[in-house]
Coordinates of C-alpha atoms and ligand atoms in Angstrom, one line a residue:
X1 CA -63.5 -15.4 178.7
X2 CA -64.4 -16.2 174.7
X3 CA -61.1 -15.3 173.0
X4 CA -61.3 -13.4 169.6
X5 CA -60.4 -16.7 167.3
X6 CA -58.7 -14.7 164.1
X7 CA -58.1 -18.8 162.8
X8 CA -58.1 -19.4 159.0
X9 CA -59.8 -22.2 159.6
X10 CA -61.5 -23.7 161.1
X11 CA -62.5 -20.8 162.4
X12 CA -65.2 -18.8 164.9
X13 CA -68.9 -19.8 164.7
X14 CA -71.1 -17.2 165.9
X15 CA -71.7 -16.9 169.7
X16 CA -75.8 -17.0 169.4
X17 CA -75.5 -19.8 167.3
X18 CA -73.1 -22.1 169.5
X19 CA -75.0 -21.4 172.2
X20 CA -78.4 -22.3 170.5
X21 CA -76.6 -26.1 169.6
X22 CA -75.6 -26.1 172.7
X23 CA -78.9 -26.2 174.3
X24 CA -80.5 -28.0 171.7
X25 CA -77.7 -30.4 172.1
X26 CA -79.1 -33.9 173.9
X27 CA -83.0 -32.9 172.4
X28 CA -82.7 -32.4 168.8
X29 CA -85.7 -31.1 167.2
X30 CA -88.0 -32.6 170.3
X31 CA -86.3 -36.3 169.4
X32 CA -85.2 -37.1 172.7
X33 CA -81.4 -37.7 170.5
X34 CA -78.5 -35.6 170.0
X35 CA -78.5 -34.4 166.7
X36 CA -74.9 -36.5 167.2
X37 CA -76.7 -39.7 167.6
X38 CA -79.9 -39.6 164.9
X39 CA -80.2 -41.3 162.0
X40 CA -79.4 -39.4 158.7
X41 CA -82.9 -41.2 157.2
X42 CA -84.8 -39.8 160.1
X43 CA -87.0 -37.4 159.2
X44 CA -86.4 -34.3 161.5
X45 CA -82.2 -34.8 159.9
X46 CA -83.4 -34.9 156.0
X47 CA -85.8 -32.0 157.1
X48 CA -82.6 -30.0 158.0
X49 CA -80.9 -31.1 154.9
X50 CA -83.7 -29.5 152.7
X51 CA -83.7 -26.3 155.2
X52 CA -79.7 -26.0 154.4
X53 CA -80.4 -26.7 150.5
X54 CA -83.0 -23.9 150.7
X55 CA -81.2 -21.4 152.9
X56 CA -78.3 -21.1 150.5
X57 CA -80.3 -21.0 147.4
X58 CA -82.3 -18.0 148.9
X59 CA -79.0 -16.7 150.1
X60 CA -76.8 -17.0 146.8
X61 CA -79.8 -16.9 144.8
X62 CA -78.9 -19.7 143.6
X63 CA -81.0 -20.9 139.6
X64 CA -83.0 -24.1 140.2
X65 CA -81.3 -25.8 137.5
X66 CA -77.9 -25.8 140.0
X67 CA -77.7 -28.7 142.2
X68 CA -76.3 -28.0 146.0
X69 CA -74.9 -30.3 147.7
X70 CA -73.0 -31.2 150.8
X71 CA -70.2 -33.5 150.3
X72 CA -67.2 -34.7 152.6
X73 CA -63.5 -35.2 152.5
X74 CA -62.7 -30.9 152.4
X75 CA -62.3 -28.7 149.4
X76 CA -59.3 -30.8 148.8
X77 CA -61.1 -33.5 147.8
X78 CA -63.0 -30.9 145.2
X79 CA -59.4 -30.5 143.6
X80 CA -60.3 -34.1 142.2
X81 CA -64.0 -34.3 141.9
X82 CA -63.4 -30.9 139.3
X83 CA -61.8 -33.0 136.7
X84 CA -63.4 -36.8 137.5
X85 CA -66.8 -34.7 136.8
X86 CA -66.2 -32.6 134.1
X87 CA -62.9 -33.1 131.9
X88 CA -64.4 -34.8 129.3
X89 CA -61.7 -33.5 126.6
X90 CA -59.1 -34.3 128.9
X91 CA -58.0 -30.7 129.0
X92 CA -58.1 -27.6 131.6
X93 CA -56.6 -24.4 132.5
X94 CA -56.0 -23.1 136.2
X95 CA -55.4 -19.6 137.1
X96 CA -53.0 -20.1 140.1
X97 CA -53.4 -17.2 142.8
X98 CA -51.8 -18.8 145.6
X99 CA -50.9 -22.4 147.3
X100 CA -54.9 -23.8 147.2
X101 CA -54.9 -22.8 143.8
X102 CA -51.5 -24.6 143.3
X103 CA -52.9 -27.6 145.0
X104 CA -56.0 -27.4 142.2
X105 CA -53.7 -27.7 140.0
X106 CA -51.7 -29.8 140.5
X107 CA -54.2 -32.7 141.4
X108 CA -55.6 -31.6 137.8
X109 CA -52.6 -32.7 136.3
X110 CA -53.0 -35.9 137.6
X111 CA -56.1 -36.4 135.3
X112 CA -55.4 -34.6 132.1
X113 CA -53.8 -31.9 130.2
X114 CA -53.7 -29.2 132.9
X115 CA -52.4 -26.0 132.1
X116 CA -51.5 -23.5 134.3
X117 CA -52.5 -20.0 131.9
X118 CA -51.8 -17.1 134.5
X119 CA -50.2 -17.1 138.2
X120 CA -49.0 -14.2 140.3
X121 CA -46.0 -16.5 142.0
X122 CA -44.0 -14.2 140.5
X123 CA -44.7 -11.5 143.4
X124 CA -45.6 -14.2 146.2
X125 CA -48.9 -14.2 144.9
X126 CA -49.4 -10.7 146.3
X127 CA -51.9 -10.0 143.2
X128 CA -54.7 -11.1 141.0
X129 CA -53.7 -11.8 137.1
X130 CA -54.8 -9.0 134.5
X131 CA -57.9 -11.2 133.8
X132 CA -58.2 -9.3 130.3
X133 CA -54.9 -11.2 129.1
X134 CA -54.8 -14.0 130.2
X135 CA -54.4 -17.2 127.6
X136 CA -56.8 -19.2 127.5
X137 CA -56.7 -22.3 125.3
X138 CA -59.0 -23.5 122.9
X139 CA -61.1 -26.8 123.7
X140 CA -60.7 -27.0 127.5
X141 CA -63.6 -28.2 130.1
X142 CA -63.5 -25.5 132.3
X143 CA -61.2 -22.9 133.7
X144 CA -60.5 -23.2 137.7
X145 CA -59.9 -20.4 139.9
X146 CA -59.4 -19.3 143.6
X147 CA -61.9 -16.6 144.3
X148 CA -60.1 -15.8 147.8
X149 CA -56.6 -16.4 148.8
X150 CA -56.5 -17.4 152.1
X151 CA -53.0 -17.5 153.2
X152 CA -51.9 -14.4 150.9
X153 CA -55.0 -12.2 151.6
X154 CA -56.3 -11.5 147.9
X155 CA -59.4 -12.0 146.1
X156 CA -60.8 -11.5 142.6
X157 CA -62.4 -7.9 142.4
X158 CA -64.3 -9.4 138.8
X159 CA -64.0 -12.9 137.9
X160 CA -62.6 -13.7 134.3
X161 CA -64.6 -13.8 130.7
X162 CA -64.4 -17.5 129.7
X163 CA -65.6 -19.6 127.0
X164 CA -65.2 -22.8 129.3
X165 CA -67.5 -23.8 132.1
X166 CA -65.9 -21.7 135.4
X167 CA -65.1 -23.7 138.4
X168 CA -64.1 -21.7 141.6
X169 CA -63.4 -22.5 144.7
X170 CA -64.7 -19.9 147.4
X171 CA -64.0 -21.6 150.3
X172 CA -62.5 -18.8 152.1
X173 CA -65.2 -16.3 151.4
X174 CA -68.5 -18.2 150.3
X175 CA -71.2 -16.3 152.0
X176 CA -69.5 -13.1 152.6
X177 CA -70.7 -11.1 149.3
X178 CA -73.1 -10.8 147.1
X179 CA -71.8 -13.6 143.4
X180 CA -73.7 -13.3 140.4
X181 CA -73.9 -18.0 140.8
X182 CA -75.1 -17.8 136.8
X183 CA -71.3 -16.6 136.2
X184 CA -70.0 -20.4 137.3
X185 CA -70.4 -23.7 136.3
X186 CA -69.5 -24.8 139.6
X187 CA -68.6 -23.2 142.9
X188 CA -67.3 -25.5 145.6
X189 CA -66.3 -24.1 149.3
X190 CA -65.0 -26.2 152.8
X191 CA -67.7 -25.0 155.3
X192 CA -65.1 -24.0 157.8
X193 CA -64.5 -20.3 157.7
X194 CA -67.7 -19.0 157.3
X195 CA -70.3 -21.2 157.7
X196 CA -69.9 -25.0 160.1
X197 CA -67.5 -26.8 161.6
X198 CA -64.9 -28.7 159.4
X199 CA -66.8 -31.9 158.0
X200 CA -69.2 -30.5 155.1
X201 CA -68.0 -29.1 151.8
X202 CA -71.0 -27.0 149.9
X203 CA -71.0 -27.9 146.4
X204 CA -73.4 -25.9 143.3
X205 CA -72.8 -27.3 140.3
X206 CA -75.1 -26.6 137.1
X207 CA -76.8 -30.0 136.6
X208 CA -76.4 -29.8 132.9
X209 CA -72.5 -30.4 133.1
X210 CA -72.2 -33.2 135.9
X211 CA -74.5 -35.5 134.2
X212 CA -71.4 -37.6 132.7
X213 CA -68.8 -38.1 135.3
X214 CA -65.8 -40.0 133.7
X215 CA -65.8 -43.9 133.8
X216 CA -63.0 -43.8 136.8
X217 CA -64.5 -40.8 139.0
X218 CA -65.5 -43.2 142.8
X219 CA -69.2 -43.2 143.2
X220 CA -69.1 -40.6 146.1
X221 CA -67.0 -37.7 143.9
X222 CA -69.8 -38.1 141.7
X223 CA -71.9 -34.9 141.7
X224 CA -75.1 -36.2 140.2
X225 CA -75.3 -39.2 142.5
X226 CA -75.1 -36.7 145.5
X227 CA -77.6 -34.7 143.5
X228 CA -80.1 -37.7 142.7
X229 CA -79.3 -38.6 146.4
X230 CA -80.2 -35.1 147.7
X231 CA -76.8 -35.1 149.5
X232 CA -78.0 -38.4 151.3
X233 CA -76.5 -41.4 149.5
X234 CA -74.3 -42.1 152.3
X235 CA -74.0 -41.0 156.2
X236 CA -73.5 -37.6 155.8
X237 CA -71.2 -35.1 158.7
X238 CA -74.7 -34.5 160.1
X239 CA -73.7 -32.5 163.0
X240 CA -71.6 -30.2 160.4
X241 CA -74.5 -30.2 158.0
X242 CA -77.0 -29.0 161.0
X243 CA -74.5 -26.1 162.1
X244 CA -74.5 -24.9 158.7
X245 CA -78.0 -24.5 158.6
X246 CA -78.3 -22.8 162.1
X247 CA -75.3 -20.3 160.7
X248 CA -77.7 -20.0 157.8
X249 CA -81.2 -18.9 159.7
X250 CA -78.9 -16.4 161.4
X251 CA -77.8 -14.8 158.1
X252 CA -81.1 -14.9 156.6
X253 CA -82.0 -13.2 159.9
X254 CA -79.5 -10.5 159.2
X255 CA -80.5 -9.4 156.1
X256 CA -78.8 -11.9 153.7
X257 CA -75.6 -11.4 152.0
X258 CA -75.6 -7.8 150.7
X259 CA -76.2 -7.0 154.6
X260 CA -73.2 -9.5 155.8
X261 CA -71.4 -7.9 153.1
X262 CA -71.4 -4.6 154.3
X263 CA -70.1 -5.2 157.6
X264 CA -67.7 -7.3 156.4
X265 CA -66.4 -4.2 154.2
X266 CA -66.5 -2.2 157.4
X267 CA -64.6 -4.7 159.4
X268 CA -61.6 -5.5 156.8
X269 CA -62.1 -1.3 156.2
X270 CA -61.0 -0.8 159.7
X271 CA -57.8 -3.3 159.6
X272 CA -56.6 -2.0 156.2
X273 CA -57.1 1.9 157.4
X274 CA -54.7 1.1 160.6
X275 CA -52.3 -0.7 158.5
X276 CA -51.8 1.8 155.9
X277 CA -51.7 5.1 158.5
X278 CA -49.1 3.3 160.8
X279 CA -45.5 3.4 159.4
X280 CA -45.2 0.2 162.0
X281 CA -47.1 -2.4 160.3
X282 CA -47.7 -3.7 156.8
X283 CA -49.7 -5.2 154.3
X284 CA -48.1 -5.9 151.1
X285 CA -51.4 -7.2 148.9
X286 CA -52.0 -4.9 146.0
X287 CA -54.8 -2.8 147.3
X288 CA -57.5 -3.5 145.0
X289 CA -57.3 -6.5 145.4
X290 CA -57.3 -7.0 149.2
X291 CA -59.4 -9.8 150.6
X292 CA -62.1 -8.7 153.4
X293 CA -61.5 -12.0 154.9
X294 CA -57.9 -12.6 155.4
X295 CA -55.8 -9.8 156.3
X296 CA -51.9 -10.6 156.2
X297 CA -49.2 -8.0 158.2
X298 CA -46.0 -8.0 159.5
X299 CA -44.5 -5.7 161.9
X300 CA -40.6 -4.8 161.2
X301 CA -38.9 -7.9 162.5
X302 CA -39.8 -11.8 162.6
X303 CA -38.5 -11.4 166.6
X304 CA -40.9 -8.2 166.3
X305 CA -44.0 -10.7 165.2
X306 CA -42.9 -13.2 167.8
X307 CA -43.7 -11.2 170.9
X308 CA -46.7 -9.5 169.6
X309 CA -48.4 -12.6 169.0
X310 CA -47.9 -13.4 172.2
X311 CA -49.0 -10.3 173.7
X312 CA -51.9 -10.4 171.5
X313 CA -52.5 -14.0 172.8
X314 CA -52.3 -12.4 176.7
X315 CA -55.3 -10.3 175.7
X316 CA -57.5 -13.1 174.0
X317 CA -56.9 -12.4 170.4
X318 CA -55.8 -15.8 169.0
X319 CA -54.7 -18.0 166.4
X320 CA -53.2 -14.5 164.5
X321 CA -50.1 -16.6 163.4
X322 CA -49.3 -16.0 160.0
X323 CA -49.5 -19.5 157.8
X324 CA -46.1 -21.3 157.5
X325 CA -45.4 -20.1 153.9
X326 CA -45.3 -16.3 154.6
X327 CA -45.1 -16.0 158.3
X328 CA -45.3 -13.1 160.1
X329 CA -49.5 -12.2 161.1
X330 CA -53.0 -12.9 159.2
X331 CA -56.2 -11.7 161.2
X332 CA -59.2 -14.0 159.5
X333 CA -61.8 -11.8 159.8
X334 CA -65.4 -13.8 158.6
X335 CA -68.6 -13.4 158.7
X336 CA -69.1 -14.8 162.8
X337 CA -66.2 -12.3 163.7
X338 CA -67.8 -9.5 165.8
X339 CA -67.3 -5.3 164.7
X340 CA -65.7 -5.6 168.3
X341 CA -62.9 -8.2 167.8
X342 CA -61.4 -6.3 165.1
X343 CA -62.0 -3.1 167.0
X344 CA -60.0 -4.8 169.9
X345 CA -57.2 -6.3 167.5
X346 CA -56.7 -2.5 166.4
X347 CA -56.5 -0.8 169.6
X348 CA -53.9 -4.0 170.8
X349 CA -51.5 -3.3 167.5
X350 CA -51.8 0.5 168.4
X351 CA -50.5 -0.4 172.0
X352 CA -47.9 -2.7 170.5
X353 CA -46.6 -0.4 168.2
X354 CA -46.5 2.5 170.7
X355 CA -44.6 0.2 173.2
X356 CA -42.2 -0.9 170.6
X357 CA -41.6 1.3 167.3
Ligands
PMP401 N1 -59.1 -23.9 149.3 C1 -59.0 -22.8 150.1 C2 -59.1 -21.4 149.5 C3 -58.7 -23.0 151.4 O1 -58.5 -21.9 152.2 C4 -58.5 -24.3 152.0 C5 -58.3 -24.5 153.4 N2 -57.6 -23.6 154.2 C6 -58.7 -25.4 151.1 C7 -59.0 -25.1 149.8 C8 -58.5 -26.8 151.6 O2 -59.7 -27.1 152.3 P1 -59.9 -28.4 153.1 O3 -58.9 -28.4 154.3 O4 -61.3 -28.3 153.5 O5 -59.6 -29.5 152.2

């Protein structure tokens, strides 16, 4: 039996799509090689890099003078590349909205005058800043946010006004709604919720600001050497890069984003409306600005949590475990989870609660 896979990260693929690697898997493209074993120089590879590059321009709708790239070492690595590619005045302001946004920031400090000018730690990050207030300083590079919170289950409903280039990282929800890309100076997202296997990072940055990296930024964190490269300057995680771009077809298939998005509403819609009719479980994000991705809850009691995520794991509906920092559960719901996993994670907390409230 598949299991529902509620995992952060990395996280369920969709079914059609594992299936159709699968039987490409030891014929790539009519090669004779597993897409595992190609060269990335060959031409049927660099063909697929171009289809991937394509596919999420069509999807985002992305302007031509954006480069996309796909990059290694995880949106953890981004944290870095922000500042080696584009603090130029030494100086930048974070909004911090939970622990990735944290990590953001704090690798920023490492290379400049980082400021941190709006958090919600305050409430365990159960909230998005008032973006009208917030301070931003004068003469900074860019302003970096966290556009979805995955371990605390929020996102930004609007994104803030800024003078400075905006740098967000969406790796938690890239692909699941409809972003206005003209908005950001650069978007960065790890591929593994929504869209591959762990391996490729998606990078769209607008050329005009990564044409100066600073003196000390490594040749591969450099944005317009990937660019000029077309995401080829070194071996790239070509099996990664080639699941992306089968996820992709299948969401262009779909209807795009705006269609995605919908059910995606639906989905979290479902979740949220069981949470907040049962007097059993809760969810303590400010509403408005609940993510549709990751959905955080906790039953009465840690012992409570314990035994219904092991029920839960009895019935196929996995990897619901709460992240260390907050504990109790988080459902990940993304794009590749089906109406019917979330349908079957509600009807197993309605069971749980009537067997234990
Ligand atoms: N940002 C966000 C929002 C994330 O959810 C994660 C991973 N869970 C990261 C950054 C770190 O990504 P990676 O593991 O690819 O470095």
């Amino acid at each position: 039996m598949r299991a529902y896979n509620f995992s952060a990260g990395p996280s369920t693929l969709p079914l059609d799509v594992l299936e159709e690697a699968q039987r490409e898997f030891l014929d790539f493209s009519g090669t004779g090689m597993s897409v595992t074993e190609i060269s990335h120089r060959n031409k049927a590879f660099s063909q697929i890099v171009e289809e991937g590059e394509r596919l999420l321009r069509e999807l985002l709708h992305i302007p031509e003078d954006y480069a996309v790239l796909f990059v290694q070492g995880g949106a953890s690595t981004q944290f870095a590349a922000v500042p080696l590619n584009l603090m130029h005045n030494g100086k930048a302001d974070y909004i911090v909205t939970g622990n990735f946004a944290k990590k953001a920031f704090e690798e920023g400090k490492i290379y400049g005058d980082a400021a941190c000018v709006a958090s919600s730690a305050d409430k365990t990050y159960t909230y998005i800043p008032d973006l009208k207030n917030v301070p931003f300083r004068d003469g900074t590079d860019y302003v970096h946010i966290c556009s979805n919170n995955t371990i605390f289950g929020t996102r930004y409903i609007e994104f803030p006004e800024t003078k400075a280039t905006l740098v967000a990282d969406m790796s938690s929800e890239i692909l699941s709604r409809e972003i206005d890309v003209n908005k950001f100076g650069v978007i960065y997202a790890g591929a593994q919720k929504n869209l591959a296997p762990a391996g490729v990072t998606i990078v769209i940055a607008k050329r005009s600001l990564i044409q100066s990296p600073l003196p000390l930024c490594p040749t591969m964190l450099q944005w317009k050497v990937q660019d000029e490269n077309g995401s080829l300057y070194n071996t790239p995680p070509c099996f990664s890069i080639y699941m992306a771009v089968l996820v992709l077809r299948k969401f262009k298939k779909e209807g795009g984003i705006k269609a995605i998005n919908e059910i995606n509403e639906y989905k979290a819609g479902l979740l949220y409306d069981f949470i907040d009719n049962s007097s059993f479980y809760t969810n303590s994000v400010v509403k408005k600005y609940r993510s549709i991705m990751n959905v955080p809850f906790v039953t009465p009691s840690a012992e409570q949590d314990e035994s219904f995520l092991k029920g839960a794991a009895k019935e196929g509906l996995v990897s619901l475990k709460g992240h260390r920092l907050v504990g109790g559960m988080r459902a990940s719901i993304y794009n590749a989870m089906p109406v019917e996993g979330v349908k079957a994670l509600i009807a197993y907390m309605k069971k749980f609660e009537k067997d234990n409230a």
